Coordinates of C-alpha atoms in Angstrom, one line a residue:
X1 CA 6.7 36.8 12.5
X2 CA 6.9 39.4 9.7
X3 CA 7.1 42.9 10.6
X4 CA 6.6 45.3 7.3
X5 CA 7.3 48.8 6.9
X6 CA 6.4 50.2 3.5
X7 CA 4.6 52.5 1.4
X8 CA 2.9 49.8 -0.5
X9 CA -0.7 50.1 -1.8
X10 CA -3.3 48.4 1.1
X11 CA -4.0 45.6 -1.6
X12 CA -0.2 45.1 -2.1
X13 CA -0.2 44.5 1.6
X14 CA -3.5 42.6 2.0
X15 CA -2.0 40.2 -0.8
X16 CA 1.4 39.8 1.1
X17 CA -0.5 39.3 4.6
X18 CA -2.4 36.6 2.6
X19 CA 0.3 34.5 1.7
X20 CA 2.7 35.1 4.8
X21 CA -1.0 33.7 6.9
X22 CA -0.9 30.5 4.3
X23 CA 2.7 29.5 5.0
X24 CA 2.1 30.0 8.7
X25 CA 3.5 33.7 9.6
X26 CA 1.8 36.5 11.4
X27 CA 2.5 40.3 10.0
X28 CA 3.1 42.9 12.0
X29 CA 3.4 46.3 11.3
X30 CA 4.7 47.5 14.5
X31 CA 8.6 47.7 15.2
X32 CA 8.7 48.3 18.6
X33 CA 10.3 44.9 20.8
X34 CA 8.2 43.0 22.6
X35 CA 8.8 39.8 24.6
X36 CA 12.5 39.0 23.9
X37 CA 11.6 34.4 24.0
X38 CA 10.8 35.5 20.1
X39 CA 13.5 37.4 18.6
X40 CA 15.3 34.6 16.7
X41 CA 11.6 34.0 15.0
X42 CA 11.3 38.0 13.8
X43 CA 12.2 39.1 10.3
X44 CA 12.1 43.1 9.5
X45 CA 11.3 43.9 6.2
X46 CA 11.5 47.8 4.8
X47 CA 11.8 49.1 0.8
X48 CA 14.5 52.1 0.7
X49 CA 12.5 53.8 -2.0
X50 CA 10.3 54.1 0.5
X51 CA 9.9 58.1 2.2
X52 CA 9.7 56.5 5.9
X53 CA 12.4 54.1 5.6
X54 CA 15.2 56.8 6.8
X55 CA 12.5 57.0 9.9
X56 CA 12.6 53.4 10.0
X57 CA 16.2 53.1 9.9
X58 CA 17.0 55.4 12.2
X59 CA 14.4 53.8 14.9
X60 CA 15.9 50.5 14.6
X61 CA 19.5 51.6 15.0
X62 CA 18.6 53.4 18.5
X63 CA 16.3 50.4 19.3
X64 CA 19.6 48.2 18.9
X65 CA 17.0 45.6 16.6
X66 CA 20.1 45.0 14.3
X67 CA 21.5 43.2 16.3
X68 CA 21.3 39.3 17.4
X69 CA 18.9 37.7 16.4
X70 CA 16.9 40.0 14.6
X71 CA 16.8 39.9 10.9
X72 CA 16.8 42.3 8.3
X73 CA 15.3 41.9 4.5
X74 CA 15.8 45.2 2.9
X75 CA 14.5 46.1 -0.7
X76 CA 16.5 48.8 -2.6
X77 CA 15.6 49.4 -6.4
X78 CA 19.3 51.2 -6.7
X79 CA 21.9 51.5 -4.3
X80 CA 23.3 54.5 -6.1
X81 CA 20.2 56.5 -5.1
X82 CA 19.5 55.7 -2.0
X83 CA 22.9 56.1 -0.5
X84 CA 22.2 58.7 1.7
X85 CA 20.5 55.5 3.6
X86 CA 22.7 53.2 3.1
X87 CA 25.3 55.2 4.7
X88 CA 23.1 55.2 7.8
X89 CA 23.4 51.5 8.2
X90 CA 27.3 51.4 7.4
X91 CA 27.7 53.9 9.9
X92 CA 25.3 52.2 12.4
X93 CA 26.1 49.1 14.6
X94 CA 26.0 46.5 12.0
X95 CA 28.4 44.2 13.4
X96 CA 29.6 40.9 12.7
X97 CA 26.8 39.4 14.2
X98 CA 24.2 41.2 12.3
X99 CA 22.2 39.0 10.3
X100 CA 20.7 42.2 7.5
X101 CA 19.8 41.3 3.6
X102 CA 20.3 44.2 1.2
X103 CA 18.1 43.1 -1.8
X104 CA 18.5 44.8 -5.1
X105 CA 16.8 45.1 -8.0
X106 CA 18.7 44.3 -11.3
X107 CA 16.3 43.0 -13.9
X108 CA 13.2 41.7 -14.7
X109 CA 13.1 38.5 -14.8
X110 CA 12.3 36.2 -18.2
X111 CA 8.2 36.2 -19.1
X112 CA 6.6 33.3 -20.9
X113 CA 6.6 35.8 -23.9
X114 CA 9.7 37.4 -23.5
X115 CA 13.0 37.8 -26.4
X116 CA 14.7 35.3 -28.0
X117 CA 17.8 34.9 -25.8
X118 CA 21.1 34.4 -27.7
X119 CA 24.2 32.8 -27.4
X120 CA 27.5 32.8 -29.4
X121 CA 28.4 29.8 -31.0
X122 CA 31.7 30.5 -32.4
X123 CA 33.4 32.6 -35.3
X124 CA 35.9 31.7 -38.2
X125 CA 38.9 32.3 -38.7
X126 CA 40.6 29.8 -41.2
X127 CA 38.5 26.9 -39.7
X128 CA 35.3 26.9 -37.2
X129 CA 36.4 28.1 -34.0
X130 CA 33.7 26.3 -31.1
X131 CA 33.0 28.7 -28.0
X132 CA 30.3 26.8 -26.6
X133 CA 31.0 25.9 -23.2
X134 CA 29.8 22.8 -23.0
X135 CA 28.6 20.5 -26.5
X136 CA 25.6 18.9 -24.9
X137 CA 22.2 21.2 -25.5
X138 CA 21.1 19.8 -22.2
X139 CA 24.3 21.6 -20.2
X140 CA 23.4 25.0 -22.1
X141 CA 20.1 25.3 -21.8
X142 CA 19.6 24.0 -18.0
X143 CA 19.4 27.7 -17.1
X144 CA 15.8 28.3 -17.5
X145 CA 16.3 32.0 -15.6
X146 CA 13.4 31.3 -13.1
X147 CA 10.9 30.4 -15.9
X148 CA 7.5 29.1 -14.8
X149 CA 7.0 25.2 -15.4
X150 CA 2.9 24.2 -14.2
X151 CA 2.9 20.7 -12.9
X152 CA -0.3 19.2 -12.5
X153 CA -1.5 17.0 -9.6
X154 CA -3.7 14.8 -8.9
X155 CA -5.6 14.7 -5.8
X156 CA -8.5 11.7 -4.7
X157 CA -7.7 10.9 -0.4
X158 CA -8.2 14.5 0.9
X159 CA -8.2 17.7 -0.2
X160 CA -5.9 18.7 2.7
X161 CA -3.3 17.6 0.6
X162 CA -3.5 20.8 -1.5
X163 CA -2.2 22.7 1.6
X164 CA 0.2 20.0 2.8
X165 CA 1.8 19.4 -0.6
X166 CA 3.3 23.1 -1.6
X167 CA 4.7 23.1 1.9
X168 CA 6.3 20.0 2.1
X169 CA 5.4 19.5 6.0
X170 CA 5.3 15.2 5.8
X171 CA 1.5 15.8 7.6
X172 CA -1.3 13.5 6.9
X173 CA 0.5 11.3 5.0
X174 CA -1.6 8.5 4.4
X175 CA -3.6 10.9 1.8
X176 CA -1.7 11.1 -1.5
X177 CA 1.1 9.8 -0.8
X178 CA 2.3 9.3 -4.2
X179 CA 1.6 12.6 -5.6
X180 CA 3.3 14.0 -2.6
X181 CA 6.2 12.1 -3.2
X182 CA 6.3 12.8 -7.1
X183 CA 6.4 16.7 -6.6
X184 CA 9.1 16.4 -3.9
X185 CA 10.8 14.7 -6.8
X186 CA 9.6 17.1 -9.5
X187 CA 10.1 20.6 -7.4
X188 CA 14.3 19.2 -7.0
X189 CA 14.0 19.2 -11.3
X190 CA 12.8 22.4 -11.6
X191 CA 15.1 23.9 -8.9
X192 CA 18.0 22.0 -11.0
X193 CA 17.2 23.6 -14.0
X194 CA 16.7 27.4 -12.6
X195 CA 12.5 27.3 -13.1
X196 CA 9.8 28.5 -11.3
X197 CA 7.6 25.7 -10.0
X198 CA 4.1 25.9 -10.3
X199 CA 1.0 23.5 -9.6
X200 CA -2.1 23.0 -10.5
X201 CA -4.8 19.9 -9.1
X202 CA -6.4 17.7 -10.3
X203 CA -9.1 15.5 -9.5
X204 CA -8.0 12.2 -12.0
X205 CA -5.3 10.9 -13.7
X206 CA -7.3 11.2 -17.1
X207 CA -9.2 9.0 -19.2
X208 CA -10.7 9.3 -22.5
X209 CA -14.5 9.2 -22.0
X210 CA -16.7 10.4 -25.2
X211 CA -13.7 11.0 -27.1
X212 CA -13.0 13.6 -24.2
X213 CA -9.8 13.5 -22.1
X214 CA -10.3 14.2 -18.5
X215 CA -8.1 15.1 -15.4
X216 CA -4.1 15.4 -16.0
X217 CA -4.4 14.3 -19.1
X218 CA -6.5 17.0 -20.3
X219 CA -4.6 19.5 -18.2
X220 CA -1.2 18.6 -20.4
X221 CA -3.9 18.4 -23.7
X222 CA -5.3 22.4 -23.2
X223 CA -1.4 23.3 -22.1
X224 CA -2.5 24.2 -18.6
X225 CA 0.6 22.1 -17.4
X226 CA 3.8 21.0 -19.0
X227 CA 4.7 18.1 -16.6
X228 CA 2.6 16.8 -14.1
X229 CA 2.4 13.9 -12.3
X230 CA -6.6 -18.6 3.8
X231 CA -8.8 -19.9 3.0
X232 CA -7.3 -22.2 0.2
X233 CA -7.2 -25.4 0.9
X234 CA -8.9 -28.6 3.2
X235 CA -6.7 -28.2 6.9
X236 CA -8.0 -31.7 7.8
X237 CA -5.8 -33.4 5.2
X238 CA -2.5 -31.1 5.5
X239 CA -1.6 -32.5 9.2
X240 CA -0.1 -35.4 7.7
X241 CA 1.8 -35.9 4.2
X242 CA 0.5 -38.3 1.4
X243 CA 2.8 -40.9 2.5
X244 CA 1.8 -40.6 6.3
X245 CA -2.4 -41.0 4.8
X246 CA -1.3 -43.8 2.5
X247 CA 0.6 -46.2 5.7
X248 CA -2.5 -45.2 7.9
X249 CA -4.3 -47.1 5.6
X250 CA -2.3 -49.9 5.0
X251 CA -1.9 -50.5 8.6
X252 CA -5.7 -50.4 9.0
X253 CA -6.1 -53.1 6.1
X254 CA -3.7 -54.8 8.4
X255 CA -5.1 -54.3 11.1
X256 CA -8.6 -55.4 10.1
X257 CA -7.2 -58.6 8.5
X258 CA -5.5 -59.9 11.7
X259 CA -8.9 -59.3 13.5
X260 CA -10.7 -61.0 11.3
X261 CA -8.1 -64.6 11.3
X262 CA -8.1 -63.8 15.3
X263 CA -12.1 -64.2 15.2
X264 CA -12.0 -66.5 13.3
X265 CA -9.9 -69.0 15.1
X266 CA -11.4 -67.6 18.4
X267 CA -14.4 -69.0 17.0
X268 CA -13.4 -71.9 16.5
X269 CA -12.0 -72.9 19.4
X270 CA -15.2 -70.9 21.5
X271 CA -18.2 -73.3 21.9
X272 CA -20.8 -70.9 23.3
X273 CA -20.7 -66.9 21.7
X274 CA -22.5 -63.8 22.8
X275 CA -23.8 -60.8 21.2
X276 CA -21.1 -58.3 22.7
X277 CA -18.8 -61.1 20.5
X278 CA -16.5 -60.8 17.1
X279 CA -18.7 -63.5 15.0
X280 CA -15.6 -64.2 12.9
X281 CA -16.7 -62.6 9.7
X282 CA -15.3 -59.6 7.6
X283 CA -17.6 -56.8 8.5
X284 CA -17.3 -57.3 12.2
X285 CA -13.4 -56.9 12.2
X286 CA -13.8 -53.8 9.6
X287 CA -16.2 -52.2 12.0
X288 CA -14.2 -52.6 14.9
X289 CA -10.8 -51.1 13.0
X290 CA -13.2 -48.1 11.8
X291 CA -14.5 -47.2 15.3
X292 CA -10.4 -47.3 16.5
X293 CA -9.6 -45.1 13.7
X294 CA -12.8 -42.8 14.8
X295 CA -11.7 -42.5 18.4
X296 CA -15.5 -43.6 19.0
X297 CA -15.0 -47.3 20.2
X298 CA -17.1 -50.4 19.7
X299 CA -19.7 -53.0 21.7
X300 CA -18.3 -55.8 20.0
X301 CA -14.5 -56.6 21.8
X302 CA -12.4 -60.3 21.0
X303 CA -13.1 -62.7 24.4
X304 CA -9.6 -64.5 23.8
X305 CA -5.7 -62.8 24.8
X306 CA -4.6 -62.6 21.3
X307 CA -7.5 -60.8 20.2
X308 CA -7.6 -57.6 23.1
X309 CA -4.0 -57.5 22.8
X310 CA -4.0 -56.8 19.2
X311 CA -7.0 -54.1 19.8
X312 CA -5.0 -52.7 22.6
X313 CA -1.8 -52.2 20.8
X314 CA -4.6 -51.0 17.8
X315 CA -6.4 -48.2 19.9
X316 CA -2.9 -47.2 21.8
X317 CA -1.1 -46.4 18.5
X318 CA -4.8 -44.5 17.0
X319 CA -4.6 -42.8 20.5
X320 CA -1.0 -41.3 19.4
X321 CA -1.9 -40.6 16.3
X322 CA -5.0 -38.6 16.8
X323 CA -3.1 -36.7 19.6
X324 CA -0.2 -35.5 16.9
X325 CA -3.4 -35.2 14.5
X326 CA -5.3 -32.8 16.8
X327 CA -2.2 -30.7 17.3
X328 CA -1.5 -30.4 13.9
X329 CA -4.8 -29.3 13.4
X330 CA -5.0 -26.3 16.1
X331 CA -1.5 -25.5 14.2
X332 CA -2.5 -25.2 10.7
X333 CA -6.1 -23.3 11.9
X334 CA -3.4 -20.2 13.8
X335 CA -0.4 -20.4 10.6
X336 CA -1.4 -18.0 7.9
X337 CA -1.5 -19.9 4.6
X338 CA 1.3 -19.3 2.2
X339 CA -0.3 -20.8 -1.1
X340 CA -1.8 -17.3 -3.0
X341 CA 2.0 -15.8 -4.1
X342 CA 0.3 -15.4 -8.0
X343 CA -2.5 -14.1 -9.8
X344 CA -3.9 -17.4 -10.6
X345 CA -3.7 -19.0 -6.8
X346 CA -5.5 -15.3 -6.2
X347 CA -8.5 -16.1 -8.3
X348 CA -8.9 -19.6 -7.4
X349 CA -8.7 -18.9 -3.4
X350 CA -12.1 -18.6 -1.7
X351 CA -11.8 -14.8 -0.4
X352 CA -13.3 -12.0 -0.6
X353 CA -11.7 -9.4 -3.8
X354 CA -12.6 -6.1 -3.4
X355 CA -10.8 -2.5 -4.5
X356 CA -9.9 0.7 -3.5
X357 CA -12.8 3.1 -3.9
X358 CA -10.7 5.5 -6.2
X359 CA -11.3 6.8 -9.5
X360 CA -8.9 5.1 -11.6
X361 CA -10.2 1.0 -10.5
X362 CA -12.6 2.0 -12.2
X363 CA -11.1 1.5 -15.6
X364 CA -7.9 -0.6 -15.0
X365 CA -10.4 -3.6 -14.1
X366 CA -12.1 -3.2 -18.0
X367 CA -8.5 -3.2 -20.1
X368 CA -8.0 -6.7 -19.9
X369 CA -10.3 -9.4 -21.8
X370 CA -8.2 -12.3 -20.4
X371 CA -10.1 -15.2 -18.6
X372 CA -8.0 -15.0 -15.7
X373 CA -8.6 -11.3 -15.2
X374 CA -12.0 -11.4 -16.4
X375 CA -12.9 -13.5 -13.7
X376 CA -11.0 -11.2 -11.1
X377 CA -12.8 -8.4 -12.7
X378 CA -16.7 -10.1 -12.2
X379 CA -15.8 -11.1 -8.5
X380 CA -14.6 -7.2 -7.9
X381 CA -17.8 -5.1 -10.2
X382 CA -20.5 -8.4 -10.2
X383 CA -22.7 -7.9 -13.1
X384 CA -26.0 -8.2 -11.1
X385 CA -24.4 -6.9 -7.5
X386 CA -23.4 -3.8 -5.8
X387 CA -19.7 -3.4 -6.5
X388 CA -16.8 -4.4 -3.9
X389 CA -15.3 -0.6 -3.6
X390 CA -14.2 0.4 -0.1
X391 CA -12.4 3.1 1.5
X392 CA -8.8 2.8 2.7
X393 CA -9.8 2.4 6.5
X394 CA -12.4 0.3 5.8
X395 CA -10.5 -1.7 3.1
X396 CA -7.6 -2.3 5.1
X397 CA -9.9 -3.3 8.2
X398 CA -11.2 -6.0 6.3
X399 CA -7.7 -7.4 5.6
X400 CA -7.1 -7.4 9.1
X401 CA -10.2 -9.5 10.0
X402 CA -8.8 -11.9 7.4
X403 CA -10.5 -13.7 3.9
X404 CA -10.2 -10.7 2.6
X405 CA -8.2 -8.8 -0.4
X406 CA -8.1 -5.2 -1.5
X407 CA -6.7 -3.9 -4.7
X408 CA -5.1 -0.7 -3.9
X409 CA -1.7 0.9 -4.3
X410 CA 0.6 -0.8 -2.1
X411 CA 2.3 2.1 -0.2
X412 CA -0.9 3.3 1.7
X413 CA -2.0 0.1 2.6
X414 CA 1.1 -0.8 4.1
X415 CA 0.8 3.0 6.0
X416 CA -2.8 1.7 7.5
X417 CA -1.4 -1.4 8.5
X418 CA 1.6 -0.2 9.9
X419 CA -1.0 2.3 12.7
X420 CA -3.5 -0.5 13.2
X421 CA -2.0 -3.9 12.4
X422 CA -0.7 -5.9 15.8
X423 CA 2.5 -7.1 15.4
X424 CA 1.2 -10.9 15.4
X425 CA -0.9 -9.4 12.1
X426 CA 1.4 -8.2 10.4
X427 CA 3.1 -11.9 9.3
X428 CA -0.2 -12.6 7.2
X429 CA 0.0 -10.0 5.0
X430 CA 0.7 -11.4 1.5
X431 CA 1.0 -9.5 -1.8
X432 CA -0.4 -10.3 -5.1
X433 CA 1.1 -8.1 -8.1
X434 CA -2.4 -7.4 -10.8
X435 CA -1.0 -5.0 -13.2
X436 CA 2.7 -6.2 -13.0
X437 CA 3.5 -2.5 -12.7
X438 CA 6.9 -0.6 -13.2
X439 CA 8.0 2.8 -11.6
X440 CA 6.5 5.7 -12.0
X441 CA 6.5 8.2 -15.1
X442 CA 5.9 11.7 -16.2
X443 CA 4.1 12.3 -18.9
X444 CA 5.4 15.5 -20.5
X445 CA 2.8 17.0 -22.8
X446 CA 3.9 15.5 -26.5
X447 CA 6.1 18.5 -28.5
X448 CA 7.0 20.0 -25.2
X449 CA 10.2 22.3 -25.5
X450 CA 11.6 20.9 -22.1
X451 CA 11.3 17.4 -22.8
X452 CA 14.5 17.0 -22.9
X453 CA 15.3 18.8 -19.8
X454 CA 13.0 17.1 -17.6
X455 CA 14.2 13.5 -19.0
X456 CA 18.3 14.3 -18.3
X457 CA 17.2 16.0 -14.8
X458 CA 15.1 13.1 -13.8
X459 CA 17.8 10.5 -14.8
X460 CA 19.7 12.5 -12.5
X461 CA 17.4 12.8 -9.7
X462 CA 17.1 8.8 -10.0
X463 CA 20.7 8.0 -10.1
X464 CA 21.9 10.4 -7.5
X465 CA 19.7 8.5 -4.9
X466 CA 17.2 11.6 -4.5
X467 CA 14.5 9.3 -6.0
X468 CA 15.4 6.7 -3.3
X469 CA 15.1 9.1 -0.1
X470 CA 12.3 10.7 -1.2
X471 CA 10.4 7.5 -1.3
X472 CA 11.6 5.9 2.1
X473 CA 10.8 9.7 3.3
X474 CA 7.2 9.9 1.7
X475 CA 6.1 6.1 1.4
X476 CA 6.1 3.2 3.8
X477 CA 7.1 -0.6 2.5
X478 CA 6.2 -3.7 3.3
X479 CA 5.4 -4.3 6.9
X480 CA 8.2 -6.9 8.4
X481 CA 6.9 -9.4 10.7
X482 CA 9.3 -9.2 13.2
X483 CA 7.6 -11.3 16.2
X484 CA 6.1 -14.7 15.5
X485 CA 3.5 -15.2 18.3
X486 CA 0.8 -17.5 18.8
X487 CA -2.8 -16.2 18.2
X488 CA -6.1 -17.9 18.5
X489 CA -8.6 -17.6 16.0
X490 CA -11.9 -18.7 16.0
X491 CA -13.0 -21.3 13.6
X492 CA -15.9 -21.0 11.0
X493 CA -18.0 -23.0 9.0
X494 CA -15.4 -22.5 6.2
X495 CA -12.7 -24.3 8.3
X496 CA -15.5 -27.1 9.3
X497 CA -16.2 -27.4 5.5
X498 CA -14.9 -30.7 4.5
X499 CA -15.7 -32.3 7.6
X500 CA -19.4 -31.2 7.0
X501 CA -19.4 -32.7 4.0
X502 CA -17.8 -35.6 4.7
X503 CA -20.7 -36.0 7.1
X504 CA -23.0 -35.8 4.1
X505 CA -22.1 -37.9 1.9
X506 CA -21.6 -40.8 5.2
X507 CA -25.6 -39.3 5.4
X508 CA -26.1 -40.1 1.6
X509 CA -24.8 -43.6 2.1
X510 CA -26.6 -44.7 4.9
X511 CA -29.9 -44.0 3.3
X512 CA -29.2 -46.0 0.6
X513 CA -27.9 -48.1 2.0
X514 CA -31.0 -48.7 3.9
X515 CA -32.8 -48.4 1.0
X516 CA -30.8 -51.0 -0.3
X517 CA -31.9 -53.7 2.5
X518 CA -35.3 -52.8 2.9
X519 CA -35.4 -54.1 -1.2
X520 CA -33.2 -56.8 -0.9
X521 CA -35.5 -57.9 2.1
X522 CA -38.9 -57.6 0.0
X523 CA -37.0 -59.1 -3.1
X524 CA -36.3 -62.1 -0.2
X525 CA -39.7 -62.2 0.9
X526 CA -41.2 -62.4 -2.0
X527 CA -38.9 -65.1 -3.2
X528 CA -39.8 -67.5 -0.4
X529 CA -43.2 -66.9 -1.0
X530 CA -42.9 -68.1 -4.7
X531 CA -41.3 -71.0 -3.4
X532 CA -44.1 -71.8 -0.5

């Protein structure tokens, strides 16, 4: 709390009230103590060249409010003429533990249209005597003496963020993240270079539209601101490896040739044969090997030993199989698929590409004319669709349900993950770089005179680690999966999709295959007829 006692104009006062209320303090204009919980919290303000500061002075010092923990911010203009009160305070009880601030008035400080400031170089005296204190331009002109730098910002979550960003509270941090971060960064420049920090918002980054600039861009154009700132592929054949398909079917070819020479000779050594029986030929012992491979069994069965012990050992070793087959299955349908790690693999997957419903998607899908991102481009903005742009909650949502991908900036997403992600989530998040970006910049308006200052500074904020804390203070990385546990997930059409059509071409066979007999028979019929 701010208690004030001054002989300032009322819209001097209403101003100050104004901007104590935005950074959170109350003004008072009482001085008498209250409840002593909030003393360390109270900060007395007075102006000497005020007539009722002696009055003031005096009350305080018989009140015993300089003591611990009040504070004390007063204003003189000259300590010269006003030392009949200042003696009152050094004859007061201003003790060790007192905690006053005389403030004094020595200048004005440098205006955006003030003198030419100068500096001696050297003089001569034989030869060129240097007096500079240091050679490098950057080391003697880093004193800007409080002059006013404009940054400009640029705001599209929330527009809390223009009350959260001056203050530098770490609130609501999953709006603007980035421009938060970047004036962190940009405030520690202007502080290391003795300016004034100033901001303006804005409500893009700026893009040439009409031959118009817009947003920051436009801001550093008209000089309002000097710097600113799984499903990919068929589960039924991964279970097994090529090698593993390719002996399946040699042993089936096996397989089917022993039951055939076993019919054959059990044939032939059989007098009488029933319907239920293997006749000996080719297709009976290829139908019998399919419906063992199929798990689905068969009417027709060998009569002799040899014969059912070679299609019991045939249906025990399938059994196994299909049991290590079904696992493998229920695996691969849980694991996360780790084939989209590139632009390309991204394209070609069949899952849902969507963006961030933010101003600049807008244009950063129409700079490239490359197929690859051409492509990306029609599945995100379809020429005769609605356009795939979604909010941050909803967008990151839609990852979570899976099939999905959003093109945002990383760091927020990772934030929304990070507050509704479960932990068993988290280890399917994969990233896909689209612009193959960099760091950030700042653009510095082109001819500035503190180019050069803000470059040096920067390099300085970067190298020093500042850069680095900021971000891990403002930004969240990548998620880490740090339990792998089990999950079910239901299965689709999609997952069922080769199997379906599998089934349909077995559909497209049979009729013509049936189609097939029914002419071969006529073509018969007709044949025997000729020959009647």
């Amino acid at each position: 709390m701010l208690r004030l006692a001054s002989c300032y104009v009322t819209e001097l006062i209403n101003k100050l009230v104004v901007e104590m209320s935005n950074i959170g303090v109350r003004t008072s204009a009482s001085f008498k103590p209250r409840s002593k919980y909030q003393d360390h919290a109270i900060l007395y303000l007075t102006d000497l060249d005020c007539a009722q500061s002696r009055t003031v002075l005096s009350y305080a010092l018989s009140k015993e409010l300089f003591q611990f923990t009040y504070r004390w911010l007063i204003l003189v203009t000259s300590p010269q003429l006003q030392q009949s009160k200042i003696s009152l305070l050094e004859n007061g009880p201003v003790l060790v533990d007192s905690d006053v601030v005389l403030a004094e008035r020595i200048g004005n400080m440098p205006g955006p249209n003030g003198t030419m400031i100068s500096t001696p170089r050297g003089y001569y005296n034989g030869s060129l005597v240097d007096v500079r204190p240091y050679r490098e331009l950057y080391r003697r002109r880093r004193d800007m003496r409080g002059h006013p730098i404009t940054m400009s910002n640029v705001i599209q979550d929330s527009n809390t963020t223009r009350v959260h960003l001056p203050r530098e509270d770490r609130l609501e941090l999953q709006y603007d993240s980035i421009t938060k971060a970047c004036w962190s960064a940009a405030k520690i420049g202007f502080e290391m270079i003795n300016a004034t920090p100033r901001y303006i918002f804005s409500y893009r980054y700026g893009y040439k539209v009409n031959g118009q600039w817009s947003g920051m861009i436009a801001d550093l154009y008209a000089n309002k601101a000097d710097p600113p700132l799984a499903y990919v592929a068929n589960v039924f054949y991964l279970p097994f490896s090529t090698r593993v398909w390719v002996t399946i079917a040699v042993c089936t070819a096996i397989a089917t040739i022993t039951l055939f020479l076993a019919s054959k000779v059990e044939m032939v050594m059989t007098k009488s044969t029933t319907q239920q029986q293997l006749d000996g030929g080719i297709c009976d012992a290829l139908l019998l090997t399919m419906s063992a491979v199929t798990q689905q069994g068969c009417y027709l069965e060998p009569r002799r030993a040899p014969g059912r012990m070679m299609v019991f050992v045939l249906f025990t070793a399938l059994m196994a199989l299909y049991a290590a087959y079904s696992a493998n299955i229920v695996v691969l349908l849980q694991a996360p698929s780790d084939s989209i790690r590139s632009l390309p693999q991204l394209a070609n997957a069949k899952i849902t590409l969507a963006a961030n419903d933010v101003d600049y998607n807008h244009f950063v899908f129409n700079q490239s004319r490359e197929p690859l991102y051409t492509s990306i481009r029609d599945r995100v903005f379809p020429v005769n669709g609605k356009a795939k742009l979604y909010s941050l909650a909803d967008g990151v949502e839609k990852i979570r349900q899976g099939l999905f991908a959003l093109h945002s900036v990383a760091e927020p997403v990772y934030r929304q993950i990070e507050a509704t992600f479960l932990e068993s989530e988290k280890c399917d998040i994969a990233t896909v770089d689209y612009l193959v970006t960099f760091d950030s910049f700042t653009p510095v308006r082109k001819g500035s005179p503190y180019l050069e200052l803000i470059r040096v500074v920067h390099k300085q904020i970067r190298e020093s680690g500042i850069q680095s804390a900021i971000r891990r203070r403002y930004l969240v990385s990548k998620p880490h999966c740090t339990t792998k546990m089990s999950s079910f997930s239901s299965v689709g059409l999609l997952d069922m999709r080769p199997v379906l059509i599998l089934m349909l071409y077995g559909v497209a066979v049979s009729v013509i295959i049936v189609i097939g007999e029914i002419i071969a028979h006529k073509l018969i019929n007709r044949y025997y007829k000729q020959e009647i």
